[in-house]
Amino acid sequence: MRSFKQFNSLRIAKYVKSFFRGTLYVTGLGLLEFQQGMLVMPSNAGNNVKMRVSEVNREIKRFAV
């Protein structure tokens, strides 16, 4: 499990894409899970978390192009 002190969508996207499955902690967002190279939306996520998870997943999709 990796811990990020600040939210940086590009850095988080690179980490998620390279490890493919696991968990990570982002200060201010909490514990997040990723599977198949994408962040999984938490079921109890607030608007801020949903927006950030979507942002990271968009960055991951940009790597594929």
PDB file of C-alpha atoms in Angstrom:
ATOM      1  CA  MET A   1       0.000   0.000   0.000  1.00  0.00           C
ATOM      2  CA  ARG A   2       1.347   3.389  -0.994  1.00  0.00           C
ATOM      3  CA  SER A   3       0.544   6.638   0.778  1.00  0.00           C
ATOM      4  CA  PHE A   4       0.340   9.969  -1.057  1.00  0.00           C
ATOM      5  CA  LYS A   5       0.591  13.125   1.054  1.00  0.00           C
ATOM      6  CA  GLN A   6      -0.839  15.315  -1.707  1.00  0.00           C
ATOM      7  CA  PHE A   7      -3.294  14.585  -4.487  1.00  0.00           C
ATOM      8  CA  ASN A   8      -1.495  14.484  -7.827  1.00  0.00           C
ATOM      9  CA  SER A   9      -3.613  12.737 -10.452  1.00  0.00           C
ATOM     10  CA  LEU A  10      -0.729  11.992 -12.822  1.00  0.00           C
ATOM     11  CA  ARG A  11       1.494  10.456 -10.126  1.00  0.00           C
ATOM     12  CA  ILE A  12      -1.375   8.365  -8.747  1.00  0.00           C
ATOM     13  CA  ALA A  13      -2.348   7.236 -12.270  1.00  0.00           C
ATOM     14  CA  LYS A  14       1.204   6.034 -12.963  1.00  0.00           C
ATOM     15  CA  TYR A  15       1.244   4.092  -9.696  1.00  0.00           C
ATOM     16  CA  VAL A  16      -2.142   2.465 -10.336  1.00  0.00           C
ATOM     17  CA  LYS A  17      -1.269   1.560 -13.926  1.00  0.00           C
ATOM     18  CA  SER A  18       2.043  -0.026 -12.950  1.00  0.00           C
ATOM     19  CA  PHE A  19       0.747  -2.198 -10.081  1.00  0.00           C
ATOM     20  CA  PHE A  20      -2.673  -3.068 -11.584  1.00  0.00           C
ATOM     21  CA  ARG A  21      -4.299  -4.197  -8.285  1.00  0.00           C
ATOM     22  CA  GLY A  22      -4.058  -3.028  -4.683  1.00  0.00           C
ATOM     23  CA  THR A  23      -4.833  -0.160  -2.324  1.00  0.00           C
ATOM     24  CA  LEU A  24      -3.490   3.309  -1.766  1.00  0.00           C
ATOM     25  CA  TYR A  25      -4.061   6.105   0.714  1.00  0.00           C
ATOM     26  CA  VAL A  26      -4.371   9.764  -0.257  1.00  0.00           C
ATOM     27  CA  THR A  27      -4.390  12.384   2.487  1.00  0.00           C
ATOM     28  CA  GLY A  28      -7.756  14.131   2.369  1.00  0.00           C
ATOM     29  CA  LEU A  29      -9.445  11.402   0.303  1.00  0.00           C
ATOM     30  CA  GLY A  30      -8.802   8.285   2.351  1.00  0.00           C
ATOM     31  CA  LEU A  31      -8.170   4.674   1.403  1.00  0.00           C
ATOM     32  CA  LEU A  32      -8.811   3.845  -2.258  1.00  0.00           C
ATOM     33  CA  GLU A  33      -8.776   0.484  -4.021  1.00  0.00           C
ATOM     34  CA  PHE A  34      -7.737  -0.214  -7.581  1.00  0.00           C
ATOM     35  CA  GLN A  35      -8.352  -3.255  -9.743  1.00  0.00           C
ATOM     36  CA  GLN A  36      -7.510  -4.021 -13.360  1.00  0.00           C
ATOM     37  CA  GLY A  37      -5.452  -0.844 -13.564  1.00  0.00           C
ATOM     38  CA  MET A  38      -8.327   1.527 -12.649  1.00  0.00           C
ATOM     39  CA  LEU A  39      -9.454   3.095  -9.388  1.00  0.00           C
ATOM     40  CA  VAL A  40     -12.673   1.616  -8.016  1.00  0.00           C
ATOM     41  CA  MET A  41     -15.339   4.110  -6.948  1.00  0.00           C
ATOM     42  CA  PRO A  42     -16.036   3.643  -3.202  1.00  0.00           C
ATOM     43  CA  SER A  43     -19.698   2.974  -2.430  1.00  0.00           C
ATOM     44  CA  ASN A  44     -19.847   5.653   0.293  1.00  0.00           C
ATOM     45  CA  ALA A  45     -17.865   8.293  -1.634  1.00  0.00           C
ATOM     46  CA  GLY A  46     -18.689  11.977  -1.400  1.00  0.00           C
ATOM     47  CA  ASN A  47     -18.658  14.353  -4.352  1.00  0.00           C
ATOM     48  CA  ASN A  48     -15.006  15.331  -3.834  1.00  0.00           C
ATOM     49  CA  VAL A  49     -13.832  11.717  -3.823  1.00  0.00           C
ATOM     50  CA  LYS A  50     -15.955  10.851  -6.879  1.00  0.00           C
ATOM     51  CA  MET A  51     -14.511  13.804  -8.778  1.00  0.00           C
ATOM     52  CA  ARG A  52     -10.910  12.860  -7.885  1.00  0.00           C
ATOM     53  CA  VAL A  53     -11.363   9.161  -8.714  1.00  0.00           C
ATOM     54  CA  SER A  54     -12.828  10.106 -12.100  1.00  0.00           C
ATOM     55  CA  GLU A  55      -9.913  12.472 -12.711  1.00  0.00           C
ATOM     56  CA  VAL A  56      -7.341   9.739 -12.029  1.00  0.00           C
ATOM     57  CA  ASN A  57      -9.207   7.243 -14.217  1.00  0.00           C
ATOM     58  CA  ARG A  58      -9.229   9.761 -17.084  1.00  0.00           C
ATOM     59  CA  GLU A  59      -5.442  10.108 -16.731  1.00  0.00           C
ATOM     60  CA  ILE A  60      -5.061   6.319 -16.843  1.00  0.00           C
ATOM     61  CA  LYS A  61      -7.129   6.138 -20.037  1.00  0.00           C
ATOM     62  CA  ARG A  62      -4.883   8.775 -21.626  1.00  0.00           C
ATOM     63  CA  PHE A  63      -1.908   6.415 -21.153  1.00  0.00           C
ATOM     64  CA  ALA A  64      -3.627   3.835 -23.369  1.00  0.00           C
ATOM     65  CA  VAL A  65      -3.804   6.173 -26.361  1.00  0.00           C
TER      66      VAL A  65
END
